[in-house]
PDB file of C-alpha atoms in Angstrom:
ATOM      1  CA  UNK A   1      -3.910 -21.101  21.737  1.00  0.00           C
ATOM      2  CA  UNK A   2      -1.593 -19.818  18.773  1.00  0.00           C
ATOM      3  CA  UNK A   3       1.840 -19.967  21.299  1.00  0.00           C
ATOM      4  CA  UNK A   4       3.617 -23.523  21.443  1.00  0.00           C
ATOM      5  CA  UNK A   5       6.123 -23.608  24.025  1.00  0.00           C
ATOM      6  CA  UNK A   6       8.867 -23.484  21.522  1.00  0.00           C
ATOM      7  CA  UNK A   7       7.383 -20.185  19.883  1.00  0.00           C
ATOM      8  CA  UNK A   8       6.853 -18.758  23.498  1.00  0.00           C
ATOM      9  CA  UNK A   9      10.540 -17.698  23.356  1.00  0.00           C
ATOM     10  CA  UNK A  10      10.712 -16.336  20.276  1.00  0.00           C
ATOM     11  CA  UNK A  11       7.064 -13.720  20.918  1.00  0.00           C
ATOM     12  CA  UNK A  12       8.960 -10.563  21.702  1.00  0.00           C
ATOM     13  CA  UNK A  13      10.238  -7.513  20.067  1.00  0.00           C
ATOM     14  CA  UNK A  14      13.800  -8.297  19.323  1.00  0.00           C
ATOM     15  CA  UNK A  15      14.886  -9.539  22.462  1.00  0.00           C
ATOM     16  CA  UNK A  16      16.863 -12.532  23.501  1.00  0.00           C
ATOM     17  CA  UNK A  17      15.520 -15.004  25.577  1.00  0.00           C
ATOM     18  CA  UNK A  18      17.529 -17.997  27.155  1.00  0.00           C
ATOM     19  CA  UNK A  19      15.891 -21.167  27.339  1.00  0.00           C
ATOM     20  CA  UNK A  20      15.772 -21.261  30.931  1.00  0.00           C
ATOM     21  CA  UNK A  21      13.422 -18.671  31.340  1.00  0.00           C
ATOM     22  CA  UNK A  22      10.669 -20.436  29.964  1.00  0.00           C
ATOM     23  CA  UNK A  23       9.840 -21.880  33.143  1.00  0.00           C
ATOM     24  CA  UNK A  24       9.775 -18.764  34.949  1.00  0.00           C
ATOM     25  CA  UNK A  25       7.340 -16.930  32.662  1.00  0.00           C
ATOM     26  CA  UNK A  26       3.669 -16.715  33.452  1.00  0.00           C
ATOM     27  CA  UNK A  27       1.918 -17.441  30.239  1.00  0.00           C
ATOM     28  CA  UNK A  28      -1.589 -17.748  32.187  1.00  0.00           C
ATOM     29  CA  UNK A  29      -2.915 -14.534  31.262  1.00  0.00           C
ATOM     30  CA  UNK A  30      -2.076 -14.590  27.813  1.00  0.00           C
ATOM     31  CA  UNK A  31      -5.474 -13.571  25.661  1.00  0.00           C
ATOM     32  CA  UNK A  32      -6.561 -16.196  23.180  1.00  0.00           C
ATOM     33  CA  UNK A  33      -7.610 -14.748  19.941  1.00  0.00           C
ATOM     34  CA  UNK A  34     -10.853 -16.033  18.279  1.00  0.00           C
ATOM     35  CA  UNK A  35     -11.171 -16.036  14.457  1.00  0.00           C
ATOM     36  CA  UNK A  36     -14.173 -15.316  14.621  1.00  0.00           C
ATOM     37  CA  UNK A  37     -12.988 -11.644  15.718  1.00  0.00           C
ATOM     38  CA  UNK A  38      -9.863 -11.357  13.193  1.00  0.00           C
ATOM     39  CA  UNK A  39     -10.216  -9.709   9.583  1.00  0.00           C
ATOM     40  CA  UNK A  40      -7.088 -10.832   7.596  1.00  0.00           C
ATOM     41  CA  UNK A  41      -6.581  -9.600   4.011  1.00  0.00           C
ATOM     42  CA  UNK A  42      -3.540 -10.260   1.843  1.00  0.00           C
ATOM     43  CA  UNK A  43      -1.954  -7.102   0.171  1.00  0.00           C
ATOM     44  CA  UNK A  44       0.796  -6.810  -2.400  1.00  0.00           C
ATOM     45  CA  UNK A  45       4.142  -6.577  -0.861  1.00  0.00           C
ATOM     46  CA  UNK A  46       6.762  -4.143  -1.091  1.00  0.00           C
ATOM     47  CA  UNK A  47      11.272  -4.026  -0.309  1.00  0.00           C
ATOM     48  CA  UNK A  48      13.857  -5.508  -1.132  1.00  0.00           C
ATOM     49  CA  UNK A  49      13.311  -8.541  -3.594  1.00  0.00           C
ATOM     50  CA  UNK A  50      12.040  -6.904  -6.445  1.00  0.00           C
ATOM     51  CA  UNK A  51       9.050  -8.211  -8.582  1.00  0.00           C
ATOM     52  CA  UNK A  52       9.740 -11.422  -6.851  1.00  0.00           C
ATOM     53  CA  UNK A  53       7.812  -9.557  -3.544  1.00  0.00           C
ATOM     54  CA  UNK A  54       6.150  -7.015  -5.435  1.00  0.00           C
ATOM     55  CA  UNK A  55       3.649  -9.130  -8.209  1.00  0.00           C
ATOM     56  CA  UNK A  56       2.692 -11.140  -5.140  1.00  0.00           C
ATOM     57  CA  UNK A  57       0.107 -10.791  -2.416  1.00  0.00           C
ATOM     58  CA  UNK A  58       2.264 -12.516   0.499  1.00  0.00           C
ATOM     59  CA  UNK A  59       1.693  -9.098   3.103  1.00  0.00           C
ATOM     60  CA  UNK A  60      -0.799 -10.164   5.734  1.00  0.00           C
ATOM     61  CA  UNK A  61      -2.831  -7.406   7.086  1.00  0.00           C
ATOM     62  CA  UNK A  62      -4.770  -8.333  10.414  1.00  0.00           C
ATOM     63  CA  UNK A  63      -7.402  -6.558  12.158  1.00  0.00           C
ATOM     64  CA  UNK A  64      -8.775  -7.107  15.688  1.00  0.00           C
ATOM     65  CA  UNK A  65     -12.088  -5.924  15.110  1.00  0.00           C
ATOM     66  CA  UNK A  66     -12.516  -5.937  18.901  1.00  0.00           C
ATOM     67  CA  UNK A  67     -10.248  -3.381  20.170  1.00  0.00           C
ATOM     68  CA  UNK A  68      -8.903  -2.410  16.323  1.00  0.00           C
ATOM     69  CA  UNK A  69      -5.708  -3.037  16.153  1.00  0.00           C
ATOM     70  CA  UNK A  70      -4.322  -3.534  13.182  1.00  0.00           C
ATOM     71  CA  UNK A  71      -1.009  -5.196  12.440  1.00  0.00           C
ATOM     72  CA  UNK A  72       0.646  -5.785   8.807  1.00  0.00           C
ATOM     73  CA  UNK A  73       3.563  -8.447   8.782  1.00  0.00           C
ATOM     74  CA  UNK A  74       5.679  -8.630   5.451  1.00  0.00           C
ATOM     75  CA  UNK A  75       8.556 -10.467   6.913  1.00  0.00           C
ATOM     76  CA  UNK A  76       8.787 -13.682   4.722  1.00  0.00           C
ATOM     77  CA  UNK A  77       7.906 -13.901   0.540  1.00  0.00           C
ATOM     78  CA  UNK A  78       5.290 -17.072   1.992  1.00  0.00           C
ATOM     79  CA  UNK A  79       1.920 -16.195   2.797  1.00  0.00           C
ATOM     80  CA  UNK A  80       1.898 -19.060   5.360  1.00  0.00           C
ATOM     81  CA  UNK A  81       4.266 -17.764   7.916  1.00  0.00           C
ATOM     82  CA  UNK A  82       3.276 -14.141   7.538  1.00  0.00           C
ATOM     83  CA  UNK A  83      -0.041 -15.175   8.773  1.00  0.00           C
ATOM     84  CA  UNK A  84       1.501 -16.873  11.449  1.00  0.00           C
ATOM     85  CA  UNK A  85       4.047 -14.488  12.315  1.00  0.00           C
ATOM     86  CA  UNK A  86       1.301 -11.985  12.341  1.00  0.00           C
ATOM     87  CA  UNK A  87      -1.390 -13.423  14.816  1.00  0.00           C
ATOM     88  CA  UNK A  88       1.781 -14.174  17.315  1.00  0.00           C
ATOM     89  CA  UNK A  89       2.502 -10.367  16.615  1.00  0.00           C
ATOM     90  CA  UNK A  90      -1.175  -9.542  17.717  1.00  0.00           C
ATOM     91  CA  UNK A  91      -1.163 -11.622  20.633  1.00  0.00           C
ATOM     92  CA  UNK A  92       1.749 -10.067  22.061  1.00  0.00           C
ATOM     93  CA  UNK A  93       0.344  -6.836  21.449  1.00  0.00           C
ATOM     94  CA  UNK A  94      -2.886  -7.645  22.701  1.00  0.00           C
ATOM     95  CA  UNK A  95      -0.997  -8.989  26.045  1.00  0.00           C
ATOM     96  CA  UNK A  96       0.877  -6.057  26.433  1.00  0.00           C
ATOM     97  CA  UNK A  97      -2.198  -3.451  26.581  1.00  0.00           C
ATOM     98  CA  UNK A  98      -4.513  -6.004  28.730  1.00  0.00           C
ATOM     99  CA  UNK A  99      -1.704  -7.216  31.212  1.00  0.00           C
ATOM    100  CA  UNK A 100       0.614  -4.263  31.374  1.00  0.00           C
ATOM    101  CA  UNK A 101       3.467  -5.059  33.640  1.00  0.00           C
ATOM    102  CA  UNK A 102       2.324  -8.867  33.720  1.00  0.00           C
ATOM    103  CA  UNK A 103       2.601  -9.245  30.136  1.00  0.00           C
ATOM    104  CA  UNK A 104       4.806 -11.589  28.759  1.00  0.00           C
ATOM    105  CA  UNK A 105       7.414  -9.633  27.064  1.00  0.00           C
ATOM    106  CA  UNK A 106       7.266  -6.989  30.296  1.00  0.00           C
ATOM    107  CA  UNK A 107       8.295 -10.089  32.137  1.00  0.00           C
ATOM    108  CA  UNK A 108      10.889 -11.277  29.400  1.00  0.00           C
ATOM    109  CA  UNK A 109      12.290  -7.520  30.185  1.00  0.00           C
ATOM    110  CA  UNK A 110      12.449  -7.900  33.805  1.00  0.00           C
ATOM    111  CA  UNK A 111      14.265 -11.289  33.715  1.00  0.00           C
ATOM    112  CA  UNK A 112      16.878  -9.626  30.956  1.00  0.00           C
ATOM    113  CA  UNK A 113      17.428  -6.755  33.619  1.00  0.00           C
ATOM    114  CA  UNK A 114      17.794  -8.387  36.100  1.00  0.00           C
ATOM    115  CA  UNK A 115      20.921 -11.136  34.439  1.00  0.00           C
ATOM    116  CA  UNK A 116      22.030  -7.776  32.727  1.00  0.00           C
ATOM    117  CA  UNK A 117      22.432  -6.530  36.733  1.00  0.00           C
ATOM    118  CA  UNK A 118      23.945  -9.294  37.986  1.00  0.00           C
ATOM    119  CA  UNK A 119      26.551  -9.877  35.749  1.00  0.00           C
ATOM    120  CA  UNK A 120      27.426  -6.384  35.611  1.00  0.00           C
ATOM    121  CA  UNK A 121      27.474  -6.709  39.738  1.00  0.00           C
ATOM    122  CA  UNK A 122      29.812  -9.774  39.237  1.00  0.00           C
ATOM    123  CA  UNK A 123      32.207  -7.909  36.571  1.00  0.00           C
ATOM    124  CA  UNK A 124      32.610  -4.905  39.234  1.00  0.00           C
ATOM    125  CA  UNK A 125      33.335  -6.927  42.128  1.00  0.00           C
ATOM    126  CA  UNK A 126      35.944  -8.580  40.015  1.00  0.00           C
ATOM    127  CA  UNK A 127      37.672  -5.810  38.942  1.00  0.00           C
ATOM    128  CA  UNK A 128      38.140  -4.643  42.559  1.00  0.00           C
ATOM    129  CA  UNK A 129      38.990  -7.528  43.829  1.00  0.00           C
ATOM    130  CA  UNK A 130      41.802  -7.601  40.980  1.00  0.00           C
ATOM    131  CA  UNK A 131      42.669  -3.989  42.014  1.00  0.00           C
ATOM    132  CA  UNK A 132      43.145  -5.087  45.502  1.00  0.00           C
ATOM    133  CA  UNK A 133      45.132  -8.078  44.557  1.00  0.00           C
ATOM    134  CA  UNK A 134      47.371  -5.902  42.468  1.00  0.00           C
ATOM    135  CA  UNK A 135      47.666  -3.501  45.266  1.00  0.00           C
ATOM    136  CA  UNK A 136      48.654  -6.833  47.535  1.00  0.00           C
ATOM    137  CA  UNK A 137      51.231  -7.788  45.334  1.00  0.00           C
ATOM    138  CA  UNK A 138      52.673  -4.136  44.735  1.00  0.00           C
ATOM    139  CA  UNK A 139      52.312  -4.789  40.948  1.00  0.00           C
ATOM    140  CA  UNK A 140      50.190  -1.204  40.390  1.00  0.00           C
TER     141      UNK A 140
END
């Protein structure tokens, strides 16, 4: 399998993950990609950098031939970790249409919510309980 558990974290799209959900995360159903079923070619890239980016073929583009999805990662100037970067893009991708709701970044959302809720719950019941004590105290 591609994800290590210290990648695991970081397979999302933009989110923030705390460390402590990585033992709360089902990675069970988590396709494994063969490369037997991957066509990778390397294009010339493009953005900022200049002809530093531009001479050079560093721009994976991946195809699943399976289901045909196709997913082009430019985000370094090495080759190396674009490939990388790119089948960990693909797997969470792949994850999300198979599993749906189960997938790994659907449950990365769900455990963000869910802190997101509670410390908003916590900030309110502060504030009220500040209001009150104000109230108390005749200092509103």
């Amino acid at each position: 399998m591609l994800l290590n558990p210290l990648c695991r974290l970081h397979v999302g799209i933009g989110s923030r993950v705390c460390a402590a959900f990585k033992h709360t995360i089902d990675y069970s159903k988590v396709p494994k990609i063969n490369e037997s079923d991957l066509s990778e070619q390397f294009v010339r890239g493009s953005g900022p950098g200049g002809s530093a980016v531009n001479k050079n073929a560093n721009c994976v583009v991946l195809t699943h031939i399976p289901t045909g999805h196709v997913i082009k990662c430019h985000t370094s100037r090495c080759q190396d970790e674009n490939r990388k970067r790119a089948r960990e893009m693909l797997v969470a991708k792949l994850d999300e249409e198979l599993n749906g709701e189960d997938s790994v970044t659907a449950q990365k959302r769900r455990l963000e919510s869910n802190k997101f809720k509670k410390t908003e719950y916590k900030k309110k019941k502060m504030a009220q309980l500040k209001s009150e004590w104000k109230k108390r105290e005749g200092l509103a």
